[in-house]
mmCIF file of C-alpha atoms in Angstrom:
data_model
loop_
_atom_site.group_PDB
_atom_site.id
_atom_site.type_symbol
_atom_site.label_atom_id
_atom_site.label_comp_id
_atom_site.label_asym_id
_atom_site.label_seq_id
_atom_site.Cartn_x
_atom_site.Cartn_y
_atom_site.Cartn_z
ATOM 1 C CA MET A 29 10.172 28.483 -50.585
ATOM 2 C CA ASP A 30 8.958 25.631 -52.750
ATOM 3 C CA PHE A 31 6.167 26.040 -55.294
ATOM 4 C CA THR A 32 4.019 23.348 -56.862
ATOM 5 C CA CYS A 33 1.433 22.742 -59.534
ATOM 6 C CA THR A 34 -0.316 19.766 -61.079
ATOM 7 C CA TYR A 35 0.232 18.757 -64.692
ATOM 8 C CA ALA A 36 -2.374 16.512 -66.336
ATOM 9 C CA SER A 37 -0.340 14.061 -68.435
ATOM 10 C CA PRO A 38 -1.690 11.244 -70.607
ATOM 11 C CA LEU A 39 -0.196 8.840 -68.034
ATOM 12 C CA GLY A 40 -1.781 10.439 -64.975
ATOM 13 C CA ASP A 41 -1.453 13.586 -62.910
ATOM 14 C CA ILE A 42 2.061 14.815 -62.244
ATOM 15 C CA GLU A 43 3.115 17.085 -59.416
ATOM 16 C CA LEU A 44 5.764 19.613 -60.397
ATOM 17 C CA ALA A 45 7.837 21.472 -57.805
ATOM 18 C CA SER A 46 10.176 24.446 -58.056
ATOM 19 C CA ASN A 47 12.337 26.408 -55.649
ATOM 20 C CA GLY A 48 11.705 29.519 -57.751
ATOM 21 C CA GLU A 49 14.955 29.089 -59.692
ATOM 22 C CA ALA A 50 14.983 25.444 -60.784
ATOM 23 C CA LEU A 51 12.825 22.361 -60.927
ATOM 24 C CA ILE A 52 13.205 20.295 -57.751
ATOM 25 C CA GLY A 53 10.509 17.703 -58.334
ATOM 26 C CA LEU A 54 8.420 15.895 -60.915
ATOM 27 C CA TRP A 55 6.424 12.945 -59.610
ATOM 28 C CA PHE A 56 3.420 10.988 -60.789
ATOM 29 C CA LYS A 57 0.884 11.513 -58.026
ATOM 30 C CA GLY A 58 0.991 8.546 -55.677
ATOM 31 C CA GLN A 59 4.206 7.059 -57.087
ATOM 32 C CA LYS A 60 6.874 5.593 -54.852
ATOM 33 C CA TYR A 61 8.782 8.428 -53.126
ATOM 34 C CA ASP A 62 6.125 10.947 -54.278
ATOM 35 C CA ALA A 63 7.200 14.429 -53.133
ATOM 36 C CA ALA A 64 9.823 12.953 -50.787
ATOM 37 C CA THR A 65 12.137 15.969 -51.125
ATOM 38 C CA LEU A 66 9.415 18.628 -51.136
ATOM 39 C CA SER A 67 9.229 21.137 -48.278
ATOM 40 C CA PRO A 68 6.114 20.700 -46.118
ATOM 41 C CA THR A 69 5.512 24.453 -46.493
ATOM 42 C CA ALA A 70 5.325 24.309 -50.311
ATOM 43 C CA GLN A 71 2.680 26.512 -51.884
ATOM 44 C CA GLU A 72 0.595 26.000 -55.017
ATOM 45 C CA LYS A 73 1.833 28.528 -57.603
ATOM 46 C CA PRO A 74 1.126 27.467 -61.211
ATOM 47 C CA GLY A 75 2.443 30.825 -62.510
ATOM 48 C CA ASP A 76 5.995 30.185 -61.257
ATOM 49 C CA SER A 77 8.270 30.690 -64.287
ATOM 50 C CA VAL A 78 10.172 27.415 -63.714
ATOM 51 C CA LEU A 79 6.913 25.464 -63.505
ATOM 52 C CA THR A 80 5.653 27.186 -66.660
ATOM 53 C CA GLN A 81 8.854 26.172 -68.478
ATOM 54 C CA ALA A 82 8.547 22.580 -67.219
ATOM 55 C CA ARG A 83 4.914 22.349 -68.372
ATOM 56 C CA ALA A 84 5.922 23.554 -71.866
ATOM 57 C CA TRP A 85 8.703 20.945 -71.953
ATOM 58 C CA LEU A 86 6.234 18.226 -70.915
ATOM 59 C CA ASP A 87 3.695 19.390 -73.534
ATOM 60 C CA ALA A 88 6.290 18.872 -76.287
ATOM 61 C CA TYR A 89 7.397 15.571 -74.783
ATOM 62 C CA PHE A 90 3.903 14.098 -74.573
ATOM 63 C CA GLU A 91 3.233 15.227 -78.148
ATOM 64 C CA GLY A 92 5.947 12.724 -79.077
ATOM 65 C CA ARG A 93 8.623 15.289 -79.904
ATOM 66 C CA ASP A 94 12.104 15.574 -78.466
ATOM 67 C CA PRO A 95 11.563 18.644 -76.259
ATOM 68 C CA GLY A 96 15.221 19.631 -76.415
ATOM 69 C CA GLU A 97 17.149 21.235 -73.603
ATOM 70 C CA ILE A 98 15.832 20.431 -70.167
ATOM 71 C CA PRO A 99 14.625 23.152 -67.802
ATOM 72 C CA PRO A 100 17.003 24.068 -64.975
ATOM 73 C CA CYS A 101 16.943 21.283 -62.357
ATOM 74 C CA ALA A 102 18.177 21.220 -58.766
ATOM 75 C CA PRO A 103 17.125 17.853 -57.325
ATOM 76 C CA ARG A 104 17.782 17.416 -53.615
ATOM 77 C CA GLY A 105 19.905 14.490 -52.539
ATOM 78 C CA SER A 106 23.311 13.197 -51.502
ATOM 79 C CA GLU A 107 26.500 13.876 -53.434
ATOM 80 C CA PHE A 108 26.397 10.383 -54.955
ATOM 81 C CA ARG A 109 22.768 10.766 -56.017
ATOM 82 C CA GLN A 110 23.642 14.122 -57.595
ATOM 83 C CA LEU A 111 26.346 12.391 -59.663
ATOM 84 C CA VAL A 112 23.880 9.736 -60.839
ATOM 85 C CA TRP A 113 21.148 12.244 -61.634
ATOM 86 C CA ALA A 114 23.611 14.350 -63.639
ATOM 87 C CA LYS A 115 24.371 11.233 -65.719
ATOM 88 C CA LEU A 116 20.628 10.742 -66.295
ATOM 89 C CA ALA A 117 20.465 14.219 -67.833
ATOM 90 C CA GLU A 118 23.054 13.106 -70.418
ATOM 91 C CA ILE A 119 21.017 10.162 -71.771
ATOM 92 C CA PRO A 120 19.763 11.133 -75.241
ATOM 93 C CA TYR A 121 16.069 11.044 -76.089
ATOM 94 C CA GLY A 122 15.007 7.576 -77.235
ATOM 95 C CA GLU A 123 18.219 5.831 -76.117
ATOM 96 C CA LEU A 124 18.846 3.359 -73.321
ATOM 97 C CA VAL A 125 21.775 2.883 -70.939
ATOM 98 C CA THR A 126 22.374 0.342 -68.199
ATOM 99 C CA TYR A 127 22.944 0.904 -64.511
ATOM 100 C CA GLY A 128 26.430 -0.505 -65.090
ATOM 101 C CA ASP A 129 27.095 2.072 -67.828
ATOM 102 C CA ILE A 130 26.303 4.850 -65.361
ATOM 103 C CA ALA A 131 28.485 3.254 -62.665
ATOM 104 C CA LYS A 132 31.423 3.080 -65.101
ATOM 105 C CA ALA A 133 30.911 6.694 -66.193
ATOM 106 C CA ILE A 134 30.915 7.885 -62.574
ATOM 107 C CA GLU A 135 34.056 5.845 -61.873
ATOM 108 C CA ALA A 136 35.731 7.404 -64.913
ATOM 109 C CA ASP A 137 34.817 10.894 -63.658
ATOM 110 C CA THR A 138 35.641 10.424 -59.971
ATOM 111 C CA GLY A 139 38.107 7.535 -59.783
ATOM 112 C CA LYS A 140 35.790 5.867 -57.256
ATOM 113 C CA LYS A 141 34.334 2.472 -58.054
ATOM 114 C CA ARG A 142 30.528 2.365 -57.831
ATOM 115 C CA SER A 143 28.255 -0.643 -58.187
ATOM 116 C CA ALA A 144 25.354 -0.904 -60.592
ATOM 117 C CA ARG A 145 23.207 -1.709 -57.541
ATOM 118 C CA ALA A 146 24.154 1.586 -55.850
ATOM 119 C CA VAL A 147 23.381 3.425 -59.080
ATOM 120 C CA GLY A 148 20.017 1.640 -59.187
ATOM 121 C CA GLY A 149 19.169 2.924 -55.723
ATOM 122 C CA ALA A 150 19.949 6.495 -56.737
ATOM 123 C CA VAL A 151 18.055 6.156 -60.018
ATOM 124 C CA GLY A 152 15.030 4.844 -58.098
ATOM 125 C CA HIS A 153 15.022 7.954 -55.890
ATOM 126 C CA ASN A 154 15.254 10.419 -58.798
ATOM 127 C CA PRO A 155 12.979 13.316 -57.765
ATOM 128 C CA VAL A 156 12.712 14.797 -61.279
ATOM 129 C CA SER A 157 11.487 11.868 -63.331
ATOM 130 C CA ILE A 158 10.941 12.105 -67.090
ATOM 131 C CA ILE A 159 13.039 15.286 -67.401
ATOM 132 C CA LEU A 160 15.965 13.498 -65.710
ATOM 133 C CA PRO A 161 15.120 10.358 -67.694
ATOM 134 C CA CYS A 162 15.443 7.457 -65.269
ATOM 135 C CA HIS A 163 13.001 5.540 -67.477
ATOM 136 C CA ARG A 164 15.826 5.201 -70.044
ATOM 137 C CA VAL A 165 17.911 3.064 -67.658
ATOM 138 C CA VAL A 166 17.705 -0.720 -68.017
ATOM 139 C CA GLY A 167 19.365 -3.759 -66.489
ATOM 140 C CA ALA A 168 22.516 -5.324 -67.915
ATOM 141 C CA SER A 169 20.430 -7.841 -69.900
ATOM 142 C CA ARG A 170 18.276 -4.960 -71.230
ATOM 143 C CA SER A 171 15.491 -5.891 -68.849
ATOM 144 C CA LEU A 172 13.062 -3.206 -67.769
ATOM 145 C CA THR A 173 13.734 -3.251 -64.076
ATOM 146 C CA GLY A 174 11.594 -1.122 -61.773
ATOM 147 C CA TYR A 175 10.346 2.406 -62.167
ATOM 148 C CA ALA A 176 8.979 4.444 -59.246
ATOM 149 C CA GLY A 177 6.062 5.564 -61.421
ATOM 150 C CA GLY A 178 5.222 1.961 -62.339
ATOM 151 C CA ILE A 179 6.571 -0.353 -65.032
ATOM 152 C CA GLU A 180 3.556 0.343 -67.275
ATOM 153 C CA ARG A 181 4.470 4.040 -67.346
ATOM 154 C CA LYS A 182 8.123 3.203 -68.068
ATOM 155 C CA ILE A 183 6.978 1.150 -71.055
ATOM 156 C CA ALA A 184 4.670 3.945 -72.245
ATOM 157 C CA LEU A 185 7.442 6.562 -71.973
ATOM 158 C CA LEU A 186 9.893 4.404 -73.927
ATOM 159 C CA LYS A 187 7.302 3.703 -76.624
ATOM 160 C CA LEU A 188 6.562 7.433 -76.851
ATOM 161 C CA GLU A 189 10.266 8.028 -77.528
ATOM 162 C CA GLY A 190 10.298 5.386 -80.268
ATOM 163 C CA VAL A 191 12.417 2.803 -78.422
ATOM 164 C CA ASP A 192 12.286 -0.587 -80.156
ATOM 165 C CA MET A 193 10.504 -2.581 -77.449
ATOM 166 C CA GLY A 194 11.595 -5.822 -79.115
ATOM 167 C CA THR A 195 15.108 -5.163 -77.780
ATOM 168 C CA VAL A 196 14.081 -5.159 -74.101
ATOM 169 C CA THR A 197 12.479 -7.655 -71.747
ATOM 170 C CA VAL A 198 9.977 -7.211 -68.976
ATOM 171 C CA PRO A 199 10.676 -9.542 -66.060
ATOM 172 C CA THR A 200 7.194 -9.136 -64.561
ATOM 173 C CA LYS A 201 4.469 -11.512 -65.715
ATOM 174 C CA GLY A 202 1.332 -9.926 -67.079
ATOM 175 C CA THR A 203 2.872 -6.677 -68.301
ATOM 176 C CA ALA A 204 2.179 -6.222 -71.988
ATOM 177 C CA LEU A 205 4.586 -4.558 -74.356
#
């Protein structure tokens, strides 16, 4: 059984989802792929211990502090996506990596060559955003490529973590840093 609750973040409402043992989802309401891996029989249960732990983590995060160890996560997806999402969990707070960096790390672990484009697809479908920090992944030229929650939120999350925004570029016209 899946359980959900809403978290009111400074960047908009977030839906959290748990299977009772681990976090399975964290989506900005209305974002691309919102709740894509959530069971249709999910029930609202704000008192779920995993959801309570995730809300505490998010409270610290949005206060501008490194919240430390992530809550238990069990995102649903293919074996390749699981490999990519595990690499996301290793990205330190306030640091950036490229899609190519992740592809090389997976190749080093598995012996199988993976493209940065394939990694990008998996990153884009990350069902536990922020906690599995897909916003910390940038293009090879340090460009802020897409973010399912919107490029403005990606920028806000990176600024919150103290990333020097002068070291990245935004390919979309009209987006202010």
